[in-house]
């Protein structure tokens, strides 16, 4: 997973939606969706379940999030 994919994953975890994540990152919702899909492919993990049009973080996402957050804090 590259830094931009980590950024979109973190933004979705913080905001709860791809649309809001895109707004946080100053990109469109389709661009955020594409980055999130790439993150899932590259990591080999299913990060979110799609339930009734909403994203629900999987157990893998909950396990990955603290690691991504630590990387992000280090970079700041």
Short mmCIF file of N, CA, C and O in Angstrom, two decimals:
data_model
loop_
_atom_site.label_atom_id
_atom_site.label_comp_id
_atom_site.label_asym_id
_atom_site.label_seq_id
_atom_site.Cartn_x
_atom_site.Cartn_y
_atom_site.Cartn_z
N UNK A 1 0.85 -1.17 0.00
CA UNK A 1 0.00 0.00 0.00
C UNK A 1 0.91 1.24 0.00
O UNK A 1 1.80 1.34 0.82
N UNK A 2 0.65 2.17 -0.91
CA UNK A 2 1.45 3.39 -0.93
C UNK A 2 0.85 4.45 0.00
O UNK A 2 -0.23 4.25 0.57
N UNK A 3 1.54 5.56 0.14
CA UNK A 3 1.09 6.58 1.09
C UNK A 3 -0.27 7.17 0.75
O UNK A 3 -1.08 7.45 1.63
N UNK A 4 -0.53 7.37 -0.52
CA UNK A 4 -1.83 7.94 -0.93
C UNK A 4 -2.96 6.95 -0.59
O UNK A 4 -4.03 7.37 -0.15
N UNK A 5 -2.72 5.67 -0.77
CA UNK A 5 -3.72 4.66 -0.42
C UNK A 5 -3.91 4.60 1.09
O UNK A 5 -5.04 4.44 1.57
N UNK A 6 -2.82 4.74 1.84
CA UNK A 6 -2.94 4.80 3.30
C UNK A 6 -3.75 6.02 3.71
O UNK A 6 -4.58 5.96 4.62
N UNK A 7 -3.53 7.13 3.01
CA UNK A 7 -4.25 8.36 3.32
C UNK A 7 -5.75 8.20 3.10
O UNK A 7 -6.55 8.62 3.94
N UNK A 8 -6.14 7.56 2.01
CA UNK A 8 -7.58 7.39 1.77
C UNK A 8 -8.17 6.40 2.76
O UNK A 8 -9.29 6.61 3.26
N UNK A 9 -7.45 5.35 3.09
CA UNK A 9 -7.94 4.40 4.09
C UNK A 9 -8.17 5.12 5.43
O UNK A 9 -9.21 4.99 6.05
N UNK A 10 -7.18 5.90 5.85
CA UNK A 10 -7.27 6.65 7.11
C UNK A 10 -8.44 7.64 7.05
O UNK A 10 -9.22 7.76 8.00
N UNK A 11 -8.60 8.33 5.93
CA UNK A 11 -9.68 9.31 5.78
C UNK A 11 -11.06 8.64 5.85
O UNK A 11 -11.98 9.18 6.47
N UNK A 12 -11.19 7.47 5.25
CA UNK A 12 -12.48 6.75 5.32
C UNK A 12 -12.74 6.29 6.75
O UNK A 12 -13.86 6.40 7.25
N UNK A 13 -11.71 5.80 7.41
CA UNK A 13 -11.88 5.37 8.81
C UNK A 13 -12.28 6.54 9.70
O UNK A 13 -13.14 6.40 10.57
N UNK A 14 -11.71 7.71 9.46
CA UNK A 14 -12.02 8.89 10.28
C UNK A 14 -13.39 9.48 9.96
O UNK A 14 -14.13 9.87 10.86
N UNK A 15 -13.72 9.53 8.68
CA UNK A 15 -14.95 10.21 8.27
C UNK A 15 -16.16 9.30 8.12
O UNK A 15 -17.29 9.76 8.24
N UNK A 16 -15.91 8.03 7.82
CA UNK A 16 -17.00 7.08 7.70
C UNK A 16 -17.56 6.89 6.31
O UNK A 16 -18.29 5.93 6.07
N UNK A 17 -17.23 7.80 5.39
CA UNK A 17 -17.73 7.65 4.02
C UNK A 17 -16.63 8.00 3.02
O UNK A 17 -15.71 8.76 3.33
N UNK A 18 -16.77 7.46 1.82
CA UNK A 18 -15.81 7.77 0.76
C UNK A 18 -15.98 9.21 0.31
O UNK A 18 -15.00 9.90 0.03
N UNK A 19 -17.20 9.68 0.28
CA UNK A 19 -17.45 11.06 -0.13
C UNK A 19 -16.76 12.03 0.82
O UNK A 19 -16.08 12.96 0.40
N UNK A 20 -16.92 11.81 2.11
CA UNK A 20 -16.27 12.68 3.11
C UNK A 20 -14.76 12.54 3.06
O UNK A 20 -14.03 13.52 3.23
N UNK A 21 -14.28 11.33 2.84
CA UNK A 21 -12.84 11.09 2.73
C UNK A 21 -12.28 11.88 1.54
O UNK A 21 -11.23 12.51 1.65
N UNK A 22 -12.99 11.85 0.44
CA UNK A 22 -12.58 12.62 -0.74
C UNK A 22 -12.52 14.10 -0.43
O UNK A 22 -11.56 14.79 -0.82
N UNK A 23 -13.51 14.59 0.29
CA UNK A 23 -13.53 16.02 0.65
C UNK A 23 -12.33 16.36 1.55
O UNK A 23 -11.69 17.40 1.37
N UNK A 24 -12.02 15.47 2.51
CA UNK A 24 -10.86 15.70 3.38
C UNK A 24 -9.56 15.76 2.59
O UNK A 24 -8.65 16.51 2.93
N UNK A 25 -9.50 14.94 1.55
CA UNK A 25 -8.29 14.84 0.75
C UNK A 25 -8.28 15.81 -0.44
O UNK A 25 -7.32 15.86 -1.19
N UNK A 26 -9.39 16.52 -0.63
CA UNK A 26 -9.55 17.45 -1.75
C UNK A 26 -9.49 16.74 -3.09
O UNK A 26 -8.85 17.20 -4.04
N UNK A 27 -10.16 15.56 -3.13
CA UNK A 27 -10.30 14.81 -4.37
C UNK A 27 -11.76 14.42 -4.52
O UNK A 27 -12.54 14.51 -3.57
N UNK A 28 -12.15 13.95 -5.69
CA UNK A 28 -13.53 13.55 -5.92
C UNK A 28 -13.84 12.21 -5.25
O UNK A 28 -12.93 11.44 -4.93
N UNK A 29 -15.11 11.95 -5.07
CA UNK A 29 -15.54 10.67 -4.50
C UNK A 29 -15.10 9.50 -5.38
O UNK A 29 -14.59 8.51 -4.86
N UNK A 30 -15.25 9.59 -6.72
CA UNK A 30 -14.78 8.48 -7.56
C UNK A 30 -13.27 8.24 -7.43
O UNK A 30 -12.81 7.09 -7.43
N UNK A 31 -12.49 9.31 -7.30
CA UNK A 31 -11.04 9.14 -7.14
C UNK A 31 -10.73 8.47 -5.81
O UNK A 31 -9.85 7.60 -5.73
N UNK A 32 -11.45 8.84 -4.76
CA UNK A 32 -11.25 8.22 -3.44
C UNK A 32 -11.65 6.74 -3.50
O UNK A 32 -10.94 5.89 -2.94
N UNK A 33 -12.74 6.43 -4.17
CA UNK A 33 -13.17 5.03 -4.31
C UNK A 33 -12.12 4.20 -5.04
O UNK A 33 -11.83 3.07 -4.65
N UNK A 34 -11.54 4.77 -6.09
CA UNK A 34 -10.52 4.08 -6.86
C UNK A 34 -9.29 3.82 -5.99
O UNK A 34 -8.74 2.71 -6.00
N UNK A 35 -8.86 4.82 -5.23
CA UNK A 35 -7.71 4.65 -4.34
C UNK A 35 -7.98 3.59 -3.29
O UNK A 35 -7.11 2.77 -2.97
N UNK A 36 -9.19 3.58 -2.74
CA UNK A 36 -9.54 2.60 -1.73
C UNK A 36 -9.53 1.18 -2.31
O UNK A 36 -9.01 0.25 -1.70
N UNK A 37 -10.05 1.03 -3.52
CA UNK A 37 -10.03 -0.27 -4.19
C UNK A 37 -8.59 -0.72 -4.45
O UNK A 37 -8.26 -1.90 -4.26
N UNK A 38 -7.72 0.21 -4.85
CA UNK A 38 -6.31 -0.12 -5.06
C UNK A 38 -5.66 -0.56 -3.75
O UNK A 38 -4.87 -1.50 -3.74
N UNK A 39 -5.99 0.13 -2.67
CA UNK A 39 -5.44 -0.22 -1.35
C UNK A 39 -5.82 -1.64 -0.97
O UNK A 39 -4.99 -2.40 -0.47
N UNK A 40 -7.08 -2.00 -1.23
CA UNK A 40 -7.53 -3.36 -0.91
C UNK A 40 -6.81 -4.39 -1.78
O UNK A 40 -6.38 -5.43 -1.28
N UNK A 41 -6.65 -4.08 -3.06
CA UNK A 41 -5.95 -5.01 -3.95
C UNK A 41 -4.49 -5.18 -3.55
O UNK A 41 -4.00 -6.31 -3.45
N UNK A 42 -3.81 -4.07 -3.33
CA UNK A 42 -2.38 -4.14 -3.01
C UNK A 42 -2.12 -4.82 -1.67
O UNK A 42 -1.14 -5.53 -1.52
N UNK A 43 -2.98 -4.55 -0.70
CA UNK A 43 -2.78 -5.15 0.62
C UNK A 43 -3.24 -6.60 0.67
O UNK A 43 -2.83 -7.35 1.54
N UNK A 44 -4.13 -6.95 -0.24
CA UNK A 44 -4.69 -8.30 -0.23
C UNK A 44 -5.72 -8.48 0.87
O UNK A 44 -6.09 -9.60 1.20
N UNK A 45 -6.18 -7.36 1.44
CA UNK A 45 -7.14 -7.40 2.54
C UNK A 45 -8.47 -6.81 2.11
O UNK A 45 -8.52 -5.86 1.35
N UNK A 46 -9.52 -7.37 2.64
CA UNK A 46 -10.84 -6.78 2.47
C UNK A 46 -10.99 -5.80 3.64
O UNK A 46 -11.12 -6.21 4.79
N UNK A 47 -10.92 -4.51 3.36
CA UNK A 47 -10.91 -3.51 4.42
C UNK A 47 -12.31 -3.06 4.84
O UNK A 47 -12.52 -2.69 6.00
N UNK A 48 -13.24 -3.09 3.90
CA UNK A 48 -14.60 -2.64 4.20
C UNK A 48 -15.61 -3.58 3.57
O UNK A 48 -15.40 -4.08 2.47
N UNK A 49 -16.68 -3.81 4.28
CA UNK A 49 -17.84 -4.51 3.73
C UNK A 49 -18.81 -3.44 3.26
O UNK A 49 -18.96 -2.41 3.90
N UNK A 50 -19.43 -3.69 2.15
CA UNK A 50 -20.45 -2.77 1.64
C UNK A 50 -21.80 -3.30 2.10
O UNK A 50 -22.24 -4.35 1.67
N UNK A 51 -22.44 -2.56 3.02
CA UNK A 51 -23.72 -2.98 3.59
C UNK A 51 -24.72 -1.87 3.37
O UNK A 51 -24.57 -0.77 3.92
N UNK A 52 -25.73 -2.16 2.56
CA UNK A 52 -26.79 -1.18 2.27
C UNK A 52 -26.23 0.17 1.84
O UNK A 52 -26.66 1.23 2.31
N UNK A 53 -25.23 0.13 0.98
CA UNK A 53 -24.65 1.36 0.45
C UNK A 53 -23.69 2.07 1.39
O UNK A 53 -23.25 3.17 1.09
N UNK A 54 -23.36 1.45 2.51
CA UNK A 54 -22.44 2.07 3.47
C UNK A 54 -21.22 1.18 3.64
O UNK A 54 -21.29 -0.03 3.45
N UNK A 55 -20.12 1.80 4.00
CA UNK A 55 -18.89 1.04 4.25
C UNK A 55 -18.79 0.73 5.74
O UNK A 55 -18.89 1.62 6.58
N UNK A 56 -18.58 -0.53 6.02
CA UNK A 56 -18.41 -0.99 7.40
C UNK A 56 -17.00 -1.59 7.50
O UNK A 56 -16.68 -2.54 6.77
N UNK A 57 -16.14 -1.04 8.37
CA UNK A 57 -14.78 -1.57 8.47
C UNK A 57 -14.78 -3.03 8.92
O UNK A 57 -15.54 -3.43 9.80
N UNK A 58 -13.94 -3.82 8.29
CA UNK A 58 -13.79 -5.22 8.66
C UNK A 58 -12.83 -5.34 9.85
O UNK A 58 -12.20 -4.35 10.25
N UNK A 59 -12.70 -6.54 10.36
CA UNK A 59 -11.75 -6.78 11.44
C UNK A 59 -10.33 -6.43 10.98
O UNK A 59 -9.55 -5.87 11.74
N UNK A 60 -10.02 -6.75 9.72
CA UNK A 60 -8.70 -6.43 9.17
C UNK A 60 -8.46 -4.92 9.18
O UNK A 60 -7.36 -4.46 9.50
N UNK A 61 -9.48 -4.15 8.86
CA UNK A 61 -9.35 -2.68 8.88
C UNK A 61 -9.09 -2.18 10.29
O UNK A 61 -8.25 -1.30 10.50
N UNK A 62 -9.80 -2.75 11.25
CA UNK A 62 -9.61 -2.34 12.65
C UNK A 62 -8.21 -2.70 13.14
O UNK A 62 -7.63 -1.97 13.96
N UNK A 63 -7.65 -3.79 12.66
CA UNK A 63 -6.30 -4.19 13.04
C UNK A 63 -5.26 -3.33 12.34
O UNK A 63 -4.22 -3.01 12.92
N UNK A 64 -5.51 -2.95 11.09
CA UNK A 64 -4.57 -2.16 10.31
C UNK A 64 -4.56 -0.69 10.72
O UNK A 64 -3.50 -0.05 10.68
N UNK A 65 -5.69 -0.18 11.13
CA UNK A 65 -5.81 1.26 11.41
C UNK A 65 -4.77 1.79 12.39
O UNK A 65 -4.14 2.82 12.11
N UNK A 66 -4.53 1.15 13.54
CA UNK A 66 -3.51 1.70 14.46
C UNK A 66 -2.11 1.77 13.83
O UNK A 66 -1.36 2.71 14.12
N UNK A 67 -1.79 0.83 12.98
CA UNK A 67 -0.49 0.85 12.30
C UNK A 67 -0.40 2.02 11.33
O UNK A 67 0.61 2.72 11.27
N UNK A 68 -1.47 2.24 10.57
CA UNK A 68 -1.51 3.35 9.62
C UNK A 68 -1.47 4.68 10.39
O UNK A 68 -0.77 5.61 10.00
N UNK A 69 -2.19 4.75 11.47
CA UNK A 69 -2.21 5.97 12.29
C UNK A 69 -0.82 6.26 12.85
O UNK A 69 -0.38 7.42 12.87
N UNK A 70 -0.10 5.24 13.28
CA UNK A 70 1.27 5.42 13.79
C UNK A 70 2.19 5.95 12.70
O UNK A 70 3.00 6.85 12.95
N UNK A 71 2.06 5.40 11.48
CA UNK A 71 2.87 5.87 10.36
C UNK A 71 2.54 7.33 10.10
O UNK A 71 3.42 8.16 9.89
N UNK A 72 1.25 7.66 10.13
CA UNK A 72 0.81 9.02 9.85
C UNK A 72 1.34 10.02 10.88
O UNK A 72 1.80 11.09 10.53
N UNK A 73 1.30 9.64 12.13
CA UNK A 73 1.80 10.51 13.20
C UNK A 73 3.30 10.74 13.04
O UNK A 73 3.80 11.84 13.26
N UNK A 74 4.03 9.70 12.65
CA UNK A 74 5.47 9.82 12.42
C UNK A 74 5.76 10.78 11.28
O UNK A 74 6.68 11.59 11.35
N UNK A 75 4.95 10.71 10.24
CA UNK A 75 5.15 11.58 9.08
C UNK A 75 4.82 13.03 9.39
O UNK A 75 5.42 13.93 8.81
N UNK A 76 3.88 13.27 10.28
CA UNK A 76 3.50 14.64 10.60
C UNK A 76 4.63 15.30 11.34
O UNK A 76 4.93 16.43 11.27
#
